[in-house]
Amino acid sequence: MKKLRITSLIAVFAFFVLAASAQQKYTLRVNPDAGKKISQNLSMTMDIDAAGQKMTTDLNMGFDITNTATKDDSFAFDLKYTGINMKMNMAGMDMAYDSKNPEANDFSKQMHATLGKLLENNITFNVNQLGKSSDIKLPEGINMPFDKSMFENISTVLPEQPVTIGDSWTSKTESDDSGIMVESKMTLIEANELGYKVNVEGKMFGPDANQVGNLQGFYVLDKKTCLTKATEMISDVDMPEAKIKTTLKSQ
């Protein structure tokens, strides 16, 4: 009987501890370390079906991000690519580009004429305390898939109010370059010493306001800086001119 009573007390105590933890509020704000370089790797696979013509692209990139200045509640960043590797298959034809060997073939030379600018120049942008990106500046001559829309969600939009585990918030972003508007719902699902995990569900709308796609995945935010330290995201776009599935991972 005594053993049963102790076990019951432990169970009750554990319940209250878990309940208190679930109700803990977190104020999520971007707070980078000035001058500290953050190195990341990003891999992206894109499958495109346009009028029966299929193309697959596998892209791997390494880059460094550094906070260079702070003004009020906004932070200026430099992004510097350290390496780019791309493999493409179009209509059964394989093509490859490696920034470490840009003279390997004609396709590689052609790609390096554009992508080499990303390696030679910095991309600059600002992020405010709530993770909203602005003033994105790319080197001259960069085009898809390296337009500004690729960098508009480089940080996670954070909630204005403190949140507990299970709380959600929304964001809406629209790309001037692509004409795609994304409505996203973010949900805080985990908080520990490693950081904050945020699930993402989104809908994508074309210029005519009709839904053209969905996205889902998650971000892991650094515990101290609230900058994204890992990402997994899948998006599906179905438009009259093309169907596109994109899988993106970064860490």
mmCIF file of C-alpha atoms in Angstrom:
data_model
loop_
_atom_site.group_PDB
_atom_site.id
_atom_site.type_symbol
_atom_site.label_atom_id
_atom_site.label_comp_id
_atom_site.label_asym_id
_atom_site.label_seq_id
_atom_site.Cartn_x
_atom_site.Cartn_y
_atom_site.Cartn_z
ATOM 1 C CA MET A 1 0.000 0.000 0.000
ATOM 2 C CA LYS A 2 2.809 2.398 0.918
ATOM 3 C CA LYS A 3 4.631 1.607 -2.357
ATOM 4 C CA LEU A 4 1.439 2.240 -4.323
ATOM 5 C CA ARG A 5 0.948 5.587 -2.556
ATOM 6 C CA ILE A 6 4.513 6.707 -3.391
ATOM 7 C CA THR A 7 4.068 5.691 -7.033
ATOM 8 C CA SER A 8 0.841 7.678 -7.213
ATOM 9 C CA LEU A 9 2.522 10.746 -5.721
ATOM 10 C CA ILE A 10 5.357 10.524 -8.273
ATOM 11 C CA ALA A 11 2.810 10.271 -11.110
ATOM 12 C CA VAL A 12 0.915 13.302 -9.800
ATOM 13 C CA PHE A 13 4.142 15.293 -9.410
ATOM 14 C CA ALA A 14 5.239 14.382 -12.962
ATOM 15 C CA PHE A 15 1.846 15.488 -14.283
ATOM 16 C CA PHE A 16 2.131 18.914 -12.651
ATOM 17 C CA VAL A 17 5.704 19.363 -13.888
ATOM 18 C CA LEU A 18 4.665 18.552 -17.463
ATOM 19 C CA ALA A 19 1.599 20.773 -17.210
ATOM 20 C CA ALA A 20 3.692 23.686 -15.937
ATOM 21 C CA SER A 21 6.221 23.145 -18.716
ATOM 22 C CA ALA A 22 3.496 23.113 -21.360
ATOM 23 C CA GLN A 23 2.180 26.439 -20.042
ATOM 24 C CA GLN A 24 5.571 28.166 -20.007
ATOM 25 C CA LYS A 25 5.555 31.212 -22.243
ATOM 26 C CA TYR A 26 8.355 31.972 -24.680
ATOM 27 C CA THR A 27 9.088 35.388 -26.145
ATOM 28 C CA LEU A 28 10.758 34.701 -29.499
ATOM 29 C CA ARG A 29 12.941 37.531 -30.815
ATOM 30 C CA VAL A 30 15.843 37.655 -33.269
ATOM 31 C CA ASN A 31 19.002 38.508 -31.327
ATOM 32 C CA PRO A 32 22.141 37.719 -33.371
ATOM 33 C CA ASP A 33 25.718 37.774 -32.120
ATOM 34 C CA ALA A 34 27.379 40.791 -33.755
ATOM 35 C CA GLY A 35 30.126 39.814 -36.188
ATOM 36 C CA LYS A 36 29.721 36.058 -35.615
ATOM 37 C CA LYS A 37 29.788 33.980 -38.799
ATOM 38 C CA ILE A 38 27.135 31.269 -39.089
ATOM 39 C CA SER A 39 27.917 28.541 -41.617
ATOM 40 C CA GLN A 40 25.123 26.515 -43.200
ATOM 41 C CA ASN A 41 24.506 24.023 -45.983
ATOM 42 C CA LEU A 42 21.363 23.920 -48.073
ATOM 43 C CA SER A 43 20.153 21.184 -50.389
ATOM 44 C CA MET A 44 17.201 21.587 -52.721
ATOM 45 C CA THR A 45 15.567 19.197 -55.164
ATOM 46 C CA MET A 46 13.148 20.619 -57.723
ATOM 47 C CA ASP A 47 11.015 18.488 -60.054
ATOM 48 C CA ILE A 48 9.317 20.421 -62.856
ATOM 49 C CA ASP A 49 6.763 19.114 -65.344
ATOM 50 C CA ALA A 50 6.007 21.745 -67.993
ATOM 51 C CA ALA A 51 3.776 20.628 -70.874
ATOM 52 C CA GLY A 52 5.090 17.077 -70.591
ATOM 53 C CA GLN A 53 8.727 18.198 -70.492
ATOM 54 C CA LYS A 54 10.275 17.032 -67.238
ATOM 55 C CA MET A 55 13.285 18.545 -65.536
ATOM 56 C CA THR A 56 14.939 17.607 -62.244
ATOM 57 C CA THR A 57 17.423 19.835 -60.456
ATOM 58 C CA ASP A 58 19.540 18.878 -57.441
ATOM 59 C CA LEU A 59 21.201 21.894 -55.856
ATOM 60 C CA ASN A 60 23.655 21.954 -52.944
ATOM 61 C CA MET A 61 25.052 25.202 -51.549
ATOM 62 C CA GLY A 62 27.263 26.237 -48.675
ATOM 63 C CA PHE A 63 27.083 29.770 -47.291
ATOM 64 C CA ASP A 64 28.061 31.981 -44.356
ATOM 65 C CA ILE A 65 25.774 34.550 -42.727
ATOM 66 C CA THR A 66 27.167 37.381 -40.587
ATOM 67 C CA ASN A 67 25.403 40.118 -38.635
ATOM 68 C CA THR A 68 27.237 43.294 -39.664
ATOM 69 C CA ALA A 69 25.224 46.073 -38.006
ATOM 70 C CA THR A 70 22.323 46.779 -35.664
ATOM 71 C CA LYS A 71 19.936 49.721 -35.819
ATOM 72 C CA ASP A 72 16.955 50.006 -33.486
ATOM 73 C CA ASP A 73 15.150 46.636 -33.802
ATOM 74 C CA SER A 74 16.659 45.710 -37.182
ATOM 75 C CA PHE A 75 19.799 43.733 -37.999
ATOM 76 C CA ALA A 76 21.884 43.921 -41.183
ATOM 77 C CA PHE A 77 23.353 40.685 -42.550
ATOM 78 C CA ASP A 78 25.845 39.680 -45.213
ATOM 79 C CA LEU A 79 25.413 36.301 -46.907
ATOM 80 C CA LYS A 80 28.433 34.838 -48.700
ATOM 81 C CA TYR A 81 28.258 31.632 -50.741
ATOM 82 C CA THR A 82 31.207 29.281 -50.248
ATOM 83 C CA GLY A 83 30.312 26.631 -52.816
ATOM 84 C CA ILE A 84 27.578 25.653 -55.285
ATOM 85 C CA ASN A 85 26.973 22.261 -56.868
ATOM 86 C CA MET A 86 24.132 21.665 -59.324
ATOM 87 C CA LYS A 87 22.984 18.605 -61.262
ATOM 88 C CA MET A 88 20.197 18.790 -63.826
ATOM 89 C CA ASN A 89 18.392 16.258 -65.972
ATOM 90 C CA MET A 90 16.236 17.618 -68.781
ATOM 91 C CA ALA A 91 14.614 15.388 -71.386
ATOM 92 C CA GLY A 92 17.051 12.601 -70.480
ATOM 93 C CA MET A 93 20.103 14.824 -70.790
ATOM 94 C CA ASP A 94 22.389 15.185 -67.750
ATOM 95 C CA MET A 95 24.147 18.452 -66.973
ATOM 96 C CA ALA A 96 26.333 19.408 -64.026
ATOM 97 C CA TYR A 97 27.950 22.451 -62.476
ATOM 98 C CA ASP A 98 30.520 22.573 -59.694
ATOM 99 C CA SER A 99 31.794 25.977 -58.584
ATOM 100 C CA LYS A 100 35.128 24.338 -57.708
ATOM 101 C CA ASN A 101 35.590 23.295 -61.347
ATOM 102 C CA PRO A 102 33.682 25.857 -63.468
ATOM 103 C CA GLU A 103 35.608 25.087 -66.673
ATOM 104 C CA ALA A 104 34.582 21.409 -66.740
ATOM 105 C CA ASN A 105 32.168 21.736 -69.697
ATOM 106 C CA ASP A 106 30.187 24.257 -71.732
ATOM 107 C CA PHE A 107 27.145 24.029 -69.458
ATOM 108 C CA SER A 108 29.329 24.637 -66.413
ATOM 109 C CA LYS A 109 30.928 27.662 -68.037
ATOM 110 C CA GLN A 110 27.505 29.067 -68.900
ATOM 111 C CA MET A 111 26.189 28.547 -65.343
ATOM 112 C CA HIS A 112 29.303 30.058 -63.792
ATOM 113 C CA ALA A 113 28.768 33.256 -65.768
ATOM 114 C CA THR A 114 25.722 33.786 -63.532
ATOM 115 C CA LEU A 115 26.326 31.741 -60.380
ATOM 116 C CA GLY A 116 29.928 32.876 -60.097
ATOM 117 C CA LYS A 117 28.579 36.283 -59.132
ATOM 118 C CA LEU A 118 27.089 34.739 -55.992
ATOM 119 C CA LEU A 119 30.533 33.473 -55.017
ATOM 120 C CA GLU A 120 32.290 36.748 -55.767
ATOM 121 C CA ASN A 121 29.801 39.110 -54.107
ATOM 122 C CA ASN A 122 27.843 39.312 -50.876
ATOM 123 C CA ILE A 123 24.060 39.307 -50.635
ATOM 124 C CA THR A 124 22.832 41.832 -48.092
ATOM 125 C CA PHE A 125 19.506 41.969 -46.269
ATOM 126 C CA ASN A 126 17.912 43.183 -43.065
ATOM 127 C CA VAL A 127 15.939 41.178 -40.502
ATOM 128 C CA ASN A 128 13.903 42.755 -37.705
ATOM 129 C CA GLN A 129 13.329 41.280 -34.252
ATOM 130 C CA LEU A 130 10.231 39.435 -35.485
ATOM 131 C CA GLY A 131 12.166 37.730 -38.298
ATOM 132 C CA LYS A 132 10.791 39.810 -41.164
ATOM 133 C CA SER A 133 13.310 40.188 -44.025
ATOM 134 C CA SER A 134 13.662 43.383 -46.063
ATOM 135 C CA ASP A 135 16.055 45.348 -48.306
ATOM 136 C CA ILE A 136 17.369 42.202 -50.028
ATOM 137 C CA LYS A 137 20.129 43.124 -52.485
ATOM 138 C CA LEU A 138 21.468 40.571 -54.991
ATOM 139 C CA PRO A 139 24.429 40.936 -57.340
ATOM 140 C CA GLU A 140 23.547 42.206 -60.823
ATOM 141 C CA GLY A 141 22.555 39.559 -63.351
ATOM 142 C CA ILE A 142 21.267 36.890 -60.947
ATOM 143 C CA ASN A 143 18.032 35.173 -62.056
ATOM 144 C CA MET A 144 15.836 32.197 -61.147
ATOM 145 C CA PRO A 145 16.106 30.223 -58.989
ATOM 146 C CA PHE A 146 18.193 32.934 -57.317
ATOM 147 C CA ASP A 147 15.746 35.834 -57.341
ATOM 148 C CA LYS A 148 14.771 37.749 -54.208
ATOM 149 C CA SER A 149 11.902 35.369 -53.421
ATOM 150 C CA MET A 150 14.462 32.737 -52.446
ATOM 151 C CA PHE A 151 15.683 34.977 -49.619
ATOM 152 C CA GLU A 152 12.413 36.537 -48.454
ATOM 153 C CA ASN A 153 11.847 33.681 -46.009
ATOM 154 C CA ILE A 154 15.469 33.221 -44.979
ATOM 155 C CA SER A 155 14.360 33.820 -41.407
ATOM 156 C CA THR A 156 11.252 32.582 -39.625
ATOM 157 C CA VAL A 157 8.494 35.097 -38.936
ATOM 158 C CA LEU A 158 8.049 35.159 -35.150
ATOM 159 C CA PRO A 159 4.928 35.845 -33.055
ATOM 160 C CA GLU A 160 4.370 39.301 -31.596
ATOM 161 C CA GLN A 161 3.082 37.876 -28.314
ATOM 162 C CA PRO A 162 4.691 35.276 -25.996
ATOM 163 C CA VAL A 163 3.626 31.721 -26.919
ATOM 164 C CA THR A 164 3.355 28.351 -25.199
ATOM 165 C CA ILE A 165 3.826 24.895 -26.701
ATOM 166 C CA GLY A 166 0.960 24.317 -29.153
ATOM 167 C CA ASP A 167 0.310 28.002 -29.853
ATOM 168 C CA SER A 168 0.155 29.148 -33.480
ATOM 169 C CA TRP A 169 0.613 32.401 -35.391
ATOM 170 C CA THR A 170 0.352 33.374 -39.024
ATOM 171 C CA SER A 171 2.287 35.306 -41.622
ATOM 172 C CA LYS A 172 1.689 36.460 -45.160
ATOM 173 C CA THR A 173 4.482 37.134 -47.653
ATOM 174 C CA GLU A 174 4.261 38.182 -51.283
ATOM 175 C CA SER A 175 7.086 38.062 -53.807
ATOM 176 C CA ASP A 176 7.369 40.938 -56.266
ATOM 177 C CA ASP A 177 9.554 38.768 -58.510
ATOM 178 C CA SER A 178 7.471 35.585 -58.708
ATOM 179 C CA GLY A 179 4.014 37.022 -58.022
ATOM 180 C CA ILE A 180 3.381 34.204 -55.516
ATOM 181 C CA MET A 181 1.774 35.001 -52.169
ATOM 182 C CA VAL A 182 2.214 32.580 -49.273
ATOM 183 C CA GLU A 183 -0.031 32.387 -46.218
ATOM 184 C CA SER A 184 1.652 30.353 -43.483
ATOM 185 C CA LYS A 185 0.613 29.005 -40.100
ATOM 186 C CA MET A 186 3.454 28.400 -37.651
ATOM 187 C CA THR A 187 3.049 26.298 -34.499
ATOM 188 C CA LEU A 188 5.565 26.013 -31.646
ATOM 189 C CA ILE A 189 5.756 22.271 -30.945
ATOM 190 C CA GLU A 190 8.951 21.879 -28.930
ATOM 191 C CA ALA A 191 11.339 23.924 -26.766
ATOM 192 C CA ASN A 192 14.498 22.575 -25.172
ATOM 193 C CA GLU A 193 18.171 23.404 -24.649
ATOM 194 C CA LEU A 194 18.836 22.889 -28.377
ATOM 195 C CA GLY A 195 16.264 25.432 -29.537
ATOM 196 C CA TYR A 196 12.684 25.895 -30.656
ATOM 197 C CA LYS A 197 10.982 23.651 -33.214
ATOM 198 C CA VAL A 198 8.270 25.335 -35.269
ATOM 199 C CA ASN A 199 5.946 23.436 -37.602
ATOM 200 C CA VAL A 200 4.857 25.234 -40.769
ATOM 201 C CA GLU A 201 1.776 24.749 -42.952
ATOM 202 C CA GLY A 202 1.174 27.104 -45.846
ATOM 203 C CA LYS A 203 -0.950 27.860 -48.878
ATOM 204 C CA MET A 204 0.422 29.476 -52.034
ATOM 205 C CA PHE A 205 -1.618 31.788 -54.236
ATOM 206 C CA GLY A 206 -0.974 33.052 -57.756
ATOM 207 C CA PRO A 207 -1.369 36.642 -59.042
ATOM 208 C CA ASP A 208 -5.088 35.941 -59.672
ATOM 209 C CA ALA A 209 -5.556 35.053 -55.961
ATOM 210 C CA ASN A 210 -6.321 31.402 -56.784
ATOM 211 C CA GLN A 211 -4.507 28.780 -54.715
ATOM 212 C CA VAL A 212 -1.698 27.166 -56.692
ATOM 213 C CA GLY A 213 0.119 25.148 -54.074
ATOM 214 C CA ASN A 214 0.874 24.035 -50.535
ATOM 215 C CA LEU A 215 3.929 23.837 -48.324
ATOM 216 C CA GLN A 216 4.691 22.034 -45.094
ATOM 217 C CA GLY A 217 7.694 21.388 -42.927
ATOM 218 C CA PHE A 218 9.473 22.790 -39.908
ATOM 219 C CA TYR A 219 12.148 25.185 -38.686
ATOM 220 C CA VAL A 220 14.478 24.739 -35.736
ATOM 221 C CA LEU A 221 15.439 28.076 -34.189
ATOM 222 C CA ASP A 222 18.585 28.671 -32.184
ATOM 223 C CA LYS A 223 17.782 29.020 -28.477
ATOM 224 C CA LYS A 224 19.750 32.264 -28.042
ATOM 225 C CA THR A 225 19.502 34.073 -31.370
ATOM 226 C CA CYS A 226 16.167 32.719 -32.731
ATOM 227 C CA LEU A 227 17.854 32.464 -36.135
ATOM 228 C CA THR A 228 17.051 29.381 -38.213
ATOM 229 C CA LYS A 229 19.587 26.602 -37.591
ATOM 230 C CA ALA A 230 17.803 23.817 -39.509
ATOM 231 C CA THR A 231 14.936 23.570 -41.988
ATOM 232 C CA GLU A 232 12.968 20.900 -43.805
ATOM 233 C CA MET A 233 10.297 22.081 -46.216
ATOM 234 C CA ILE A 234 8.284 20.528 -49.060
ATOM 235 C CA SER A 235 6.182 22.566 -51.472
ATOM 236 C CA ASP A 236 3.912 21.550 -54.346
ATOM 237 C CA VAL A 237 2.838 24.051 -56.991
ATOM 238 C CA ASP A 238 0.297 23.231 -59.706
ATOM 239 C CA MET A 239 -0.140 25.963 -62.310
ATOM 240 C CA PRO A 240 -1.330 25.731 -65.942
ATOM 241 C CA GLU A 241 2.193 26.292 -67.231
ATOM 242 C CA ALA A 242 3.978 23.886 -64.878
ATOM 243 C CA LYS A 243 3.812 21.550 -61.900
ATOM 244 C CA ILE A 244 6.694 22.006 -59.461
ATOM 245 C CA LYS A 245 7.632 19.996 -56.381
ATOM 246 C CA THR A 246 10.448 21.342 -54.232
ATOM 247 C CA THR A 247 12.151 19.699 -51.267
ATOM 248 C CA LEU A 248 14.474 21.894 -49.221
ATOM 249 C CA LYS A 249 16.728 21.048 -46.304
ATOM 250 C CA SER A 250 19.271 23.193 -44.503
ATOM 251 C CA GLN A 251 21.451 22.896 -41.429
#
